[in-house]
Amino acid sequence: MARKSGPKLCYDFRMKIGYARVSTKDQNLDRQLVALKAEGCELVYSEKASGKNTTDRPQLKKALAALNPDDVFVVAEWDRATRSYADGLKILADIGQRGATARVLDRPYFDLDGPLGKALLGLLSAIAEDERQRRLAQAQAGRERAKERGQHLGRKPKLNPRQQAEALKMLDAGKSQREVAAIFGVGRATISRLR
């Protein structure tokens, strides 16, 4: 009589480390966090920070530092991890140097362990960088149009136009910037910017 064998046990010691990011304080991380938990990430690092570069994102650094050989770096969307081609390649290189791999939940058809998958992630990073630059250009064009219409950009000036004219008269009359600043109750830099 043949002995019936039980189920084969297969242990997966790879740890899944998730990373979530939104660009502004007004945006919500919930959707990404739910996806990362559903994927089985044991550790999840999240932050609200600009995606402009990786140096300003301490949680990304911590997530990458937590990777050990055979671990998996998981992001819900690749453009949440990076906004530039160079940063994307840097992240992939860091993951590879640690002997880990990456998984992108919104791109499940990519095999990120192979060279083609890494090249595709590089392409996605380049597309994200292009999109970011396009948005910046649109924002700059909007600011220029507003300026042409005479709209004031930035915070409210400390001195109204009448006060500015009066301060300039005082400066022309020989008063120092420090004296004029004290009269109006503003910093010397505010007065120095009038000229």
CSV table of C-alpha atoms in Angstrom, one decimal:
chain,number,residue,atom,x,y,z
A,1,MET,CA,0.0,0.0,0.0
A,2,ALA,CA,1.4,3.4,-1.0
A,3,ARG,CA,1.8,5.9,1.6
A,4,LYS,CA,-0.3,9.0,1.0
A,5,SER,CA,1.8,12.1,1.2
A,6,GLY,CA,0.5,15.3,2.7
A,7,PRO,CA,0.6,18.7,1.1
A,8,LYS,CA,4.0,20.0,0.1
A,9,LEU,CA,4.9,22.9,2.2
A,10,CYS,CA,6.4,25.8,0.4
A,11,TYR,CA,7.7,28.7,2.4
A,12,ASP,CA,8.1,32.1,0.9
A,13,PHE,CA,10.5,34.1,3.0
A,14,ARG,CA,10.3,37.1,0.7
A,15,MET,CA,9.0,40.2,2.4
A,16,LYS,CA,6.8,42.6,0.6
A,17,ILE,CA,7.6,46.2,1.4
A,18,GLY,CA,5.1,48.8,0.1
A,19,TYR,CA,5.5,52.4,-0.7
A,20,ALA,CA,2.7,55.0,-1.2
A,21,ARG,CA,2.9,58.7,-2.0
A,22,VAL,CA,0.7,61.6,-2.8
A,23,SER,CA,2.0,65.0,-3.9
A,24,THR,CA,0.0,67.4,-1.8
A,25,LYS,CA,-1.5,67.5,1.7
A,26,ASP,CA,-5.0,67.6,0.1
A,27,GLN,CA,-4.6,64.3,-1.7
A,28,ASN,CA,-5.5,61.0,0.0
A,29,LEU,CA,-3.3,57.9,0.4
A,30,ASP,CA,-6.2,55.5,1.3
A,31,ARG,CA,-6.6,53.9,-2.2
A,32,GLN,CA,-2.9,53.1,-2.4
A,33,LEU,CA,-2.7,51.8,1.2
A,34,VAL,CA,-5.7,49.5,0.6
A,35,ALA,CA,-4.1,48.1,-2.5
A,36,LEU,CA,-0.7,47.5,-0.8
A,37,LYS,CA,-2.4,45.8,2.2
A,38,ALA,CA,-4.4,43.6,-0.2
A,39,GLU,CA,-1.1,42.6,-1.9
A,40,GLY,CA,0.2,41.4,1.4
A,41,CYS,CA,2.8,44.0,2.2
A,42,GLU,CA,4.0,43.5,5.7
A,43,LEU,CA,5.7,46.9,5.9
A,44,VAL,CA,4.2,50.0,4.2
A,45,TYR,CA,5.9,53.4,4.1
A,46,SER,CA,3.8,56.4,3.0
A,47,GLU,CA,4.3,60.1,2.7
A,48,LYS,CA,2.8,63.3,1.4
A,49,ALA,CA,5.6,64.8,-0.6
A,50,SER,CA,6.4,66.2,-4.0
A,51,GLY,CA,7.6,63.6,-6.5
A,52,LYS,CA,10.1,66.0,-8.1
A,53,ASN,CA,13.1,64.0,-6.8
A,54,THR,CA,13.9,61.2,-4.4
A,55,THR,CA,16.1,63.2,-2.1
A,56,ASP,CA,13.1,64.9,-0.5
A,57,ARG,CA,11.3,61.7,0.4
A,58,PRO,CA,12.5,60.1,3.6
A,59,GLN,CA,9.9,57.4,3.6
A,60,LEU,CA,11.0,56.2,0.2
A,61,LYS,CA,14.6,56.0,1.5
A,62,LYS,CA,13.4,54.0,4.5
A,63,ALA,CA,11.4,51.6,2.3
A,64,LEU,CA,14.4,51.0,0.0
A,65,ALA,CA,16.7,50.6,3.0
A,66,ALA,CA,14.4,47.9,4.5
A,67,LEU,CA,14.8,45.7,1.4
A,68,ASN,CA,16.8,42.5,1.8
A,69,PRO,CA,17.8,40.0,-0.9
A,70,ASP,CA,14.7,38.4,-2.5
A,71,ASP,CA,12.3,41.0,-1.0
A,72,VAL,CA,9.8,42.7,-3.2
A,73,PHE,CA,9.3,46.5,-3.4
A,74,VAL,CA,5.6,47.1,-4.1
A,75,VAL,CA,4.0,50.3,-5.3
A,76,ALA,CA,0.3,50.7,-6.3
A,77,GLU,CA,1.3,53.0,-9.2
A,78,TRP,CA,4.8,53.5,-10.6
A,79,ASP,CA,4.3,57.2,-11.0
A,80,ARG,CA,3.8,57.5,-7.3
A,81,ALA,CA,7.3,56.2,-6.7
A,82,THR,CA,9.0,58.4,-9.3
A,83,ARG,CA,8.3,61.4,-11.6
A,84,SER,CA,11.5,61.3,-13.6
A,85,TYR,CA,13.4,58.9,-15.8
A,86,ALA,CA,16.6,59.4,-13.8
A,87,ASP,CA,14.9,58.8,-10.4
A,88,GLY,CA,13.1,55.7,-11.8
A,89,LEU,CA,16.4,54.2,-12.9
A,90,LYS,CA,18.0,55.2,-9.6
A,91,ILE,CA,15.2,53.4,-7.6
A,92,LEU,CA,15.5,50.3,-9.8
A,93,ALA,CA,19.3,50.2,-9.4
A,94,ASP,CA,18.9,50.5,-5.6
A,95,ILE,CA,16.4,47.7,-5.6
A,96,GLY,CA,18.7,45.6,-7.8
A,97,GLN,CA,21.8,46.2,-5.7
A,98,ARG,CA,19.9,45.0,-2.7
A,99,GLY,CA,19.1,41.7,-4.5
A,100,ALA,CA,15.4,42.6,-4.4
A,101,THR,CA,12.7,43.0,-7.1
A,102,ALA,CA,9.9,45.4,-7.7
A,103,ARG,CA,6.2,44.9,-8.3
A,104,VAL,CA,3.8,47.5,-9.7
A,105,LEU,CA,0.2,46.8,-9.0
A,106,ASP,CA,-1.3,48.9,-11.8
A,107,ARG,CA,1.1,47.2,-14.3
A,108,PRO,CA,0.7,43.4,-13.4
A,109,TYR,CA,1.7,42.3,-16.9
A,110,PHE,CA,5.3,43.5,-16.4
A,111,ASP,CA,7.8,40.9,-15.4
A,112,LEU,CA,10.0,43.3,-13.4
A,113,ASP,CA,12.7,40.7,-12.7
A,114,GLY,CA,13.9,40.7,-16.3
A,115,PRO,CA,15.7,43.3,-18.3
A,116,LEU,CA,12.6,44.0,-20.4
A,117,GLY,CA,10.5,44.8,-17.3
A,118,LYS,CA,13.2,47.1,-16.1
A,119,ALA,CA,13.4,48.8,-19.5
A,120,LEU,CA,9.6,49.3,-19.4
A,121,LEU,CA,9.7,50.8,-16.0
A,122,GLY,CA,12.4,53.2,-17.3
A,123,LEU,CA,10.0,54.1,-20.1
A,124,LEU,CA,7.2,54.7,-17.6
A,125,SER,CA,9.5,56.9,-15.6
A,126,ALA,CA,10.3,58.9,-18.7
A,127,ILE,CA,6.6,59.3,-19.5
A,128,ALA,CA,5.9,60.4,-15.9
A,129,GLU,CA,8.7,63.0,-16.2
A,130,ASP,CA,7.3,64.3,-19.5
A,131,GLU,CA,3.9,64.6,-17.9
A,132,ARG,CA,5.3,66.5,-14.9
A,133,GLN,CA,7.2,68.9,-17.2
A,134,ARG,CA,4.1,69.5,-19.2
A,135,ARG,CA,2.1,70.3,-16.0
A,136,LEU,CA,4.8,72.7,-14.9
A,137,ALA,CA,4.8,74.4,-18.3
A,138,GLN,CA,1.0,74.8,-18.1
A,139,ALA,CA,1.2,76.2,-14.6
A,140,GLN,CA,3.9,78.7,-15.7
A,141,ALA,CA,1.8,79.8,-18.7
A,142,GLY,CA,-1.2,80.3,-16.4
A,143,ARG,CA,0.9,82.4,-14.0
A,144,GLU,CA,2.2,84.5,-17.0
A,145,ARG,CA,-1.4,85.0,-18.3
A,146,ALA,CA,-2.5,86.1,-14.8
A,147,LYS,CA,0.4,88.5,-14.6
A,148,GLU,CA,-0.5,90.0,-18.0
A,149,ARG,CA,-4.0,90.6,-16.7
A,150,GLY,CA,-2.6,92.5,-13.7
A,151,GLN,CA,-3.4,89.8,-11.1
A,152,HIS,CA,-1.0,89.8,-8.2
A,153,LEU,CA,0.6,86.4,-7.7
A,154,GLY,CA,1.8,85.1,-4.4
A,155,ARG,CA,1.0,86.5,-1.0
A,156,LYS,CA,-0.4,89.9,-0.3
A,157,PRO,CA,2.2,92.7,-0.4
A,158,LYS,CA,3.0,94.1,3.0
A,159,LEU,CA,2.7,97.7,1.7
A,160,ASN,CA,-0.1,98.9,-0.4
A,161,PRO,CA,0.7,101.0,-3.5
A,162,ARG,CA,0.3,104.3,-1.6
A,163,GLN,CA,2.6,103.2,1.2
A,164,GLN,CA,5.1,102.0,-1.4
A,165,ALA,CA,5.2,105.4,-3.1
A,166,GLU,CA,5.5,107.1,0.3
A,167,ALA,CA,8.4,104.8,1.3
A,168,LEU,CA,10.2,105.5,-2.0
A,169,LYS,CA,9.8,109.3,-1.4
A,170,MET,CA,11.4,108.8,2.1
A,171,LEU,CA,14.3,106.9,0.5
A,172,ASP,CA,14.8,109.6,-2.1
A,173,ALA,CA,14.8,112.2,0.7
A,174,GLY,CA,17.8,110.5,2.3
A,175,LYS,CA,16.2,108.2,4.9
A,176,SER,CA,17.9,104.8,5.3
A,177,GLN,CA,16.1,101.6,4.4
A,178,ARG,CA,16.2,100.6,8.1
A,179,GLU,CA,14.5,103.8,9.2
A,180,VAL,CA,11.8,103.5,6.5
A,181,ALA,CA,11.2,99.9,7.5
A,182,ALA,CA,10.8,100.9,11.1
A,183,ILE,CA,8.3,103.6,10.2
A,184,PHE,CA,6.1,101.2,8.3
A,185,GLY,CA,6.7,98.3,10.7
A,186,VAL,CA,8.1,95.9,8.0
A,187,GLY,CA,11.5,94.3,7.5
A,188,ARG,CA,14.3,96.0,5.7
A,189,ALA,CA,14.2,93.5,2.9
A,190,THR,CA,10.6,94.6,2.1
A,191,ILE,CA,11.9,98.2,1.6
A,192,SER,CA,14.9,97.1,-0.4
A,193,ARG,CA,12.7,95.3,-2.9
A,194,LEU,CA,10.9,98.5,-3.7
A,195,ARG,CA,13.8,99.7,-5.8
